[in-house]
Amino acid sequence: MTDSAIEKRSGTSVEILPGGPVTGRVRPPGSKSLTNRALLCAMFASGQSTLRGALQSEDTEVMIEALRKLGATVVSSNHGKTLVIDPVPKTPSVAPPGELELFIANSGTTIRFLTAALSAAGGRYRLHGVPRMHERPIGDLTMAIQPVLDGTIVAISPGGCPPVQIDSRRWREGTIRVRGNVSSQYLSGLMMAAPISGQVTRIEVEGELVSKPYVEMTAKVMRSFGAGVELQESGKHNTAYQISAGGYQATDYEIEPDASAASYFWGAAAITGGKVTVDGLSSTAMQGDVRFCDVLQKMGCDVDYQSDRITVTGRSLRGVDVDMNHISDTVQTFAVVALFASSPSRVRGVGHNRYKETDRIGDFARELRKLGAQIDEHDDGMTIVPNPRPEPFAGASLSTYHDHRMAMSLSLAGLRIAGVQVEDPACTVKTYPNYFHDLEQLIGRSHRWRSE
């Protein structure tokens, strides 16, 4: 069954059938984080850019459609893996007369990156999305922009949530301050917007920065497009970046496979005592989520890092106490792996996960409990107690809350537990449309599909 067919079927669920050790190799699609960052830089670059290895998914399509509406030309080939971008020709503002309305669906990177970029470029815009997007806070970002903005920016919904209304005559030169403990995407958006403003900008982070590898990734992408990014201060509570006013230069850019997506396949090896190789990633990858392999190593797995691949071999698993602040997109994968450890596991430093596509602590704990697991929630994470009852884990129908990471991570439980059904599998279209097909190919057996 193709993924496009899955999308069209309402009430669909998928059951992953248990089996023996998972052994094989896989190359996930391109990184969503890198694709959307590169798209934004290319949009404001000096000439035509080419992105290779790009991700084709709902989140990247939302960004591409927004760029097209803003006036950029984006030509896709090679099944969406190659994108040629001719930037917006208008200067100094990308905006046509009047307010331009942009639909962002539920793409957090798109709304955060464009909110900052369009306020720096100038013009009038209204950015809105699906109902869940209008519950995801963005007020810290709009407040950070206000001191340098010649104009107004406001998050309309209660609690500082989208829609976002922008009326801008670009940024003034100055210093921006943003809290670091809410979302690294705020800082990344501000950093990428700064070269667009034509002003020298200093960005200071207040407090500890969450998901720091994503910010380092942002700086590397910006430099690849010719922007000047200087880390002036670095510490737990004193981080600052100086961004030059030189703008972006067109480039030919290669995108790595998605390391967050790779975590599911490494997790499959850990859970089943198998051996899985993910091609296209290494210990020096730009994406911090390759460090998920270090967590699996602490749990007892063998990890082999090569220059073009990473292999995880599953062994007897032990519980760990780990801070996953810097790799928070892999927390759900970790929690499922921890179900099969010999002792409890605790994950810390990921309180911000409650404000993602869904509450990835509370909602995820609720679904794992359906299997018979004992999950204790904390403000900054959770404790996973493996097999707390005399009887084994039981199968269940698991809700995904239209969250792609819920669906992909919960599917791993079915590799060991009979009767695990994952509802709404098509929600993986957000970042990995072919996930269930690739998992099926890796494990060497078909899933069981159901439709109401």
Coordinates of C-alpha atoms in Angstrom, one line a residue, residues 60-408:
T60 CA 8.9 21.4 3.7
E61 CA 6.0 21.8 1.3
V62 CA 4.5 24.3 3.7
M63 CA 7.7 26.3 3.6
I64 CA 8.0 26.0 -0.2
E65 CA 4.5 27.2 -0.8
A66 CA 5.0 30.1 1.5
L67 CA 8.2 31.1 -0.4
R68 CA 6.3 30.8 -3.7
K69 CA 3.5 33.0 -2.4
L70 CA 6.2 35.6 -1.4
G71 CA 7.5 35.6 -5.0
A72 CA 10.3 33.1 -5.1
T73 CA 10.6 30.4 -7.8
V74 CA 11.1 26.9 -6.5
V75 CA 11.6 24.1 -9.1
S76 CA 11.5 20.5 -7.8
S77 CA 13.0 17.5 -9.5
N78 CA 14.3 14.0 -8.6
H79 CA 11.1 13.2 -6.6
G80 CA 11.5 16.4 -4.6
K81 CA 15.1 15.7 -3.5
T82 CA 16.6 18.5 -5.8
L83 CA 15.3 22.0 -5.4
V84 CA 16.4 25.0 -7.5
I85 CA 15.5 28.3 -5.9
D86 CA 15.4 31.7 -7.6
P87 CA 15.0 34.2 -4.8
V88 CA 12.5 37.0 -4.4
P89 CA 13.4 39.8 -6.8
K90 CA 11.9 42.6 -4.8
T91 CA 14.1 44.9 -2.6
P92 CA 14.2 46.1 0.1
S93 CA 10.9 44.4 1.0
V94 CA 9.6 41.1 -0.3
A95 CA 6.0 42.1 0.2
P96 CA 3.5 43.3 -2.3
P97 CA 1.2 46.2 -1.4
G98 CA -1.3 45.3 1.2
E99 CA -1.2 42.4 3.7
L100 CA -0.1 39.0 2.5
E101 CA -1.7 36.0 4.2
L102 CA 0.4 32.9 4.6
F103 CA -1.0 29.5 5.7
I104 CA 1.6 27.6 7.8
A105 CA -0.4 24.5 8.7
N106 CA 1.3 23.1 11.9
S107 CA 4.9 23.6 10.8
G108 CA 6.8 25.1 13.8
T109 CA 10.0 25.8 11.9
T110 CA 8.1 27.6 9.1
I111 CA 6.1 30.0 11.2
R112 CA 9.1 30.8 13.5
F113 CA 11.6 31.2 10.8
L114 CA 9.3 33.3 8.6
T115 CA 8.0 35.4 11.4
A116 CA 11.6 36.6 12.1
A117 CA 12.6 36.8 8.4
L118 CA 9.6 38.7 7.2
S119 CA 9.8 41.2 10.0
A120 CA 13.5 41.8 9.1
A121 CA 12.6 42.1 5.3
G122 CA 9.7 44.5 5.8
G123 CA 6.1 44.4 4.7
R124 CA 2.7 43.4 6.0
Y125 CA 1.8 39.8 6.7
R126 CA -0.5 37.5 8.5
L127 CA 0.8 34.0 9.3
H128 CA -1.8 31.5 10.5
G129 CA -2.2 27.7 10.6
V130 CA -4.3 24.8 11.9
P131 CA -6.0 25.0 15.3
R132 CA -3.1 23.3 17.1
M133 CA -0.7 25.9 15.7
H134 CA -2.8 28.6 17.3
E135 CA -2.1 26.9 20.7
R136 CA 1.7 26.8 20.2
P137 CA 3.4 29.9 21.9
I138 CA 5.4 32.3 19.8
G139 CA 5.2 35.3 22.1
D140 CA 8.8 35.1 23.2
L141 CA 9.9 35.5 19.6
T142 CA 7.6 38.4 18.8
M143 CA 8.7 40.2 22.0
A144 CA 12.4 39.6 21.1
I145 CA 11.9 41.3 17.7
Q146 CA 10.0 44.4 19.0
P147 CA 13.1 46.4 20.2
V148 CA 14.7 46.4 16.8
L149 CA 11.6 46.5 14.7
D150 CA 10.5 49.6 12.8
G151 CA 6.8 48.7 12.9
T152 CA 4.6 46.3 14.8
I153 CA 4.4 42.6 15.4
V154 CA 1.8 40.8 17.5
A155 CA 0.7 37.2 18.2
I156 CA -3.0 37.4 18.2
S157 CA -4.3 34.3 20.1
P158 CA -4.3 34.1 23.9
G159 CA -1.0 33.2 25.5
G160 CA 1.0 34.8 22.7
C161 CA 0.1 32.2 20.1
P162 CA -0.4 32.6 16.3
P163 CA -1.8 34.0 14.1
V164 CA 1.0 36.5 13.8
Q165 CA 0.4 39.9 12.4
I166 CA 3.4 41.9 11.0
D167 CA 3.6 45.5 9.8
S168 CA 7.3 46.2 9.3
R169 CA 9.6 48.7 7.8
R170 CA 12.5 46.4 8.5
W171 CA 14.8 46.1 11.5
R172 CA 17.0 48.8 13.0
E173 CA 20.6 48.0 14.1
G174 CA 20.7 46.9 17.7
T175 CA 20.7 44.1 20.2
I176 CA 18.1 41.4 20.5
R177 CA 17.5 39.4 23.7
V178 CA 15.7 36.1 23.7
R179 CA 15.0 33.4 26.4
G180 CA 17.0 30.3 25.7
N181 CA 14.9 27.8 27.7
V182 CA 11.7 27.7 25.5
S183 CA 12.6 26.8 21.9
S184 CA 15.9 26.9 20.0
Q185 CA 13.9 27.7 16.9
Y186 CA 13.3 31.2 18.2
L187 CA 17.0 31.9 18.3
S188 CA 17.6 30.1 15.0
G189 CA 14.9 32.2 13.4
L190 CA 16.4 35.5 14.7
M191 CA 19.9 34.4 13.6
M192 CA 18.7 33.7 10.0
A193 CA 16.7 36.9 9.8
A194 CA 19.5 39.1 10.8
P195 CA 21.4 39.1 7.5
I196 CA 18.1 39.9 5.7
S197 CA 17.7 43.1 7.7
G198 CA 20.8 44.7 6.3
Q199 CA 21.9 45.7 9.8
V200 CA 24.6 44.4 12.1
T201 CA 22.7 42.5 14.8
R202 CA 23.8 41.2 18.2
I203 CA 21.6 38.4 19.7
E204 CA 21.9 37.6 23.4
V205 CA 20.5 34.5 24.9
E206 CA 19.0 34.8 28.4
G207 CA 19.4 31.7 30.5
E208 CA 20.3 28.2 29.5
L209 CA 19.8 27.4 25.8
V210 CA 17.8 24.3 24.9
S211 CA 18.6 22.1 21.9
K212 CA 21.9 23.9 21.4
P213 CA 23.0 21.6 18.5
Y214 CA 20.2 23.0 16.4
V215 CA 21.5 26.5 16.9
E216 CA 25.0 25.3 15.9
M217 CA 23.4 23.7 12.8
T218 CA 21.7 27.1 12.0
A219 CA 25.1 28.9 12.1
K220 CA 26.7 26.3 9.8
V221 CA 23.9 26.6 7.2
M222 CA 24.1 30.4 7.3
R223 CA 27.9 30.3 6.8
S224 CA 27.4 27.9 3.8
F225 CA 25.2 30.7 2.3
G226 CA 27.9 33.3 2.9
A227 CA 26.5 35.0 6.1
G228 CA 28.8 36.2 8.8
V229 CA 28.0 34.5 12.1
E230 CA 30.3 35.0 15.1
L231 CA 29.8 33.3 18.5
Q232 CA 31.0 36.1 20.9
E233 CA 30.1 34.5 24.2
S234 CA 29.6 30.9 25.1
G235 CA 28.5 29.5 28.4
K236 CA 25.6 28.0 30.3
H237 CA 24.0 31.3 30.9
N238 CA 25.8 33.8 28.6
T239 CA 25.6 33.0 24.9
A240 CA 25.7 35.8 22.3
Y241 CA 26.0 35.9 18.5
Q242 CA 27.1 38.8 16.3
I243 CA 25.5 38.6 12.8
S244 CA 27.0 40.7 10.0
A245 CA 24.9 42.8 7.5
G246 CA 26.3 41.1 4.4
G247 CA 23.3 39.1 3.4
Y248 CA 23.2 35.6 1.8
Q249 CA 25.0 34.3 -1.3
A250 CA 23.7 31.7 -3.7
T251 CA 25.2 28.2 -3.3
D252 CA 24.9 24.5 -4.2
Y253 CA 24.0 22.8 -0.9
E254 CA 24.0 19.1 0.1
I255 CA 21.5 18.0 2.8
E256 CA 22.2 15.2 5.2
P257 CA 19.7 12.4 5.9
D258 CA 17.4 13.2 8.9
A259 CA 19.1 12.1 12.1
S260 CA 15.9 12.3 14.1
A261 CA 14.3 9.9 11.7
A262 CA 17.3 7.6 11.9
S263 CA 16.7 7.3 15.7
Y264 CA 13.7 5.0 15.0
F265 CA 15.8 2.5 13.1
W266 CA 18.6 2.5 15.6
G267 CA 15.9 2.1 18.2
A268 CA 14.6 -1.0 16.3
A269 CA 18.0 -2.6 16.6
A270 CA 18.2 -1.8 20.3
I271 CA 14.7 -3.2 21.1
T272 CA 15.0 -6.4 19.2
G273 CA 18.7 -7.2 19.7
G274 CA 19.3 -6.7 16.0
K275 CA 21.9 -4.8 14.0
V276 CA 20.9 -1.7 11.9
T277 CA 23.1 0.5 9.8
V278 CA 22.0 4.0 8.8
D279 CA 23.8 5.3 5.8
G280 CA 24.7 8.9 5.2
L281 CA 25.4 10.0 8.8
S282 CA 28.5 10.0 11.0
S283 CA 29.7 11.2 14.4
T284 CA 30.6 14.5 12.8
A285 CA 27.1 15.1 11.3
M286 CA 25.6 18.6 11.5
Q287 CA 22.6 17.2 13.3
G288 CA 23.0 16.8 17.0
D289 CA 20.4 13.9 17.1
V290 CA 23.2 11.5 16.0
R291 CA 24.1 11.7 19.7
F292 CA 21.1 9.5 20.4
C293 CA 23.5 6.6 19.6
D294 CA 25.5 7.6 22.6
V295 CA 22.4 7.2 24.8
L296 CA 21.9 3.7 23.3
Q297 CA 25.5 2.9 24.0
K298 CA 25.0 3.8 27.7
M299 CA 22.0 1.5 27.7
G300 CA 24.3 -1.4 26.6
C301 CA 24.2 -1.3 22.8
D302 CA 27.3 -1.5 20.6
V303 CA 27.7 1.6 18.3
D304 CA 30.1 1.7 15.3
Y305 CA 30.7 5.1 13.9
Q306 CA 32.1 5.3 10.3
S307 CA 32.7 8.3 8.0
D308 CA 29.5 7.6 6.1
R309 CA 27.4 5.4 8.3
I310 CA 26.5 4.5 11.9
T311 CA 25.6 1.0 13.0
V312 CA 23.8 0.1 16.2
T313 CA 23.8 -3.5 17.5
G314 CA 21.3 -4.3 20.2
R315 CA 22.4 -6.0 23.5
S316 CA 20.8 -6.5 26.9
L317 CA 19.4 -3.1 27.8
R318 CA 19.8 -1.4 31.2
G319 CA 18.1 1.7 32.4
V320 CA 19.8 5.1 32.4
D321 CA 19.3 8.6 33.9
V322 CA 20.0 11.0 31.0
D323 CA 19.6 14.7 30.2
M324 CA 18.3 14.9 26.6
N325 CA 17.8 18.6 26.4
H326 CA 20.1 18.8 23.3
I327 CA 18.4 15.9 21.5
S328 CA 14.8 16.3 22.6
D329 CA 13.3 15.1 19.3
T330 CA 14.5 11.6 20.2
V331 CA 13.0 11.4 23.6
Q332 CA 10.0 9.4 22.4
T333 CA 12.2 6.9 20.7
F334 CA 14.2 6.6 23.9
A335 CA 11.1 6.1 26.0
V336 CA 10.0 3.1 23.9
V337 CA 13.5 1.5 24.0
A338 CA 13.5 2.0 27.8
L339 CA 10.3 -0.1 28.1
F340 CA 12.5 -3.2 27.4
A341 CA 15.4 -2.3 29.7
S342 CA 16.2 -4.2 32.9
S343 CA 15.7 -1.2 35.2
P344 CA 13.9 2.1 35.2
S345 CA 15.1 5.1 33.1
R346 CA 14.8 8.8 33.7
V347 CA 14.9 11.5 31.0
R348 CA 15.5 15.1 32.1
G349 CA 15.7 18.6 30.6
V350 CA 12.9 18.3 28.1
G351 CA 10.1 20.3 29.6
H352 CA 9.8 22.2 26.3
N353 CA 8.5 19.0 24.6
R354 CA 5.1 19.8 26.0
Y355 CA 4.7 22.6 23.5
K356 CA 5.4 20.7 20.3
E357 CA 2.8 19.3 17.9
T358 CA 1.3 17.8 21.0
D359 CA 2.3 17.4 24.6
R360 CA 5.1 14.9 24.0
I361 CA 5.4 14.2 27.7
G362 CA 1.9 13.9 29.0
D363 CA 0.2 12.6 25.8
F364 CA 3.1 10.1 25.2
A365 CA 2.9 8.8 28.8
R366 CA -0.8 8.3 28.4
E367 CA -0.3 6.1 25.3
L368 CA 2.5 4.0 26.9
R369 CA 0.3 3.3 29.9
K370 CA -2.2 1.7 27.6
L371 CA 0.4 -1.0 27.0
G372 CA 0.7 -1.6 30.8
A373 CA 3.8 0.5 31.3
Q374 CA 4.4 2.6 34.4
I375 CA 5.3 6.1 33.4
D376 CA 5.9 8.9 36.0
E377 CA 5.7 12.4 34.6
H378 CA 8.0 15.2 35.8
D379 CA 8.1 18.9 34.9
D380 CA 11.2 18.4 32.8
G381 CA 10.7 14.8 31.6
M382 CA 9.6 11.3 32.7
T383 CA 10.6 8.1 34.3
I384 CA 9.9 4.8 32.5
V385 CA 9.6 1.7 34.6
P386 CA 9.9 -1.5 32.5
N387 CA 7.4 -4.3 32.9
P388 CA 6.1 -3.2 36.3
R389 CA 3.4 -5.9 36.5
P390 CA 3.7 -9.7 36.6
E391 CA 1.9 -10.0 33.3
P392 CA 3.7 -8.9 30.1
F393 CA 2.9 -5.8 28.2
A394 CA -0.4 -5.9 26.3
G395 CA -1.3 -4.7 22.8
A396 CA -3.5 -1.6 22.5
S397 CA -4.7 0.9 20.0
L398 CA -2.5 4.0 20.4
S399 CA -3.5 7.5 19.5
T400 CA -0.9 9.7 17.7
Y401 CA -2.6 13.2 18.2
H402 CA -1.7 13.9 14.6
D403 CA 2.0 14.1 15.7
H404 CA 4.4 12.4 13.3
R405 CA 6.9 11.5 16.1
M406 CA 4.2 9.9 18.2
A407 CA 3.3 7.6 15.3
M408 CA 6.9 6.6 14.4

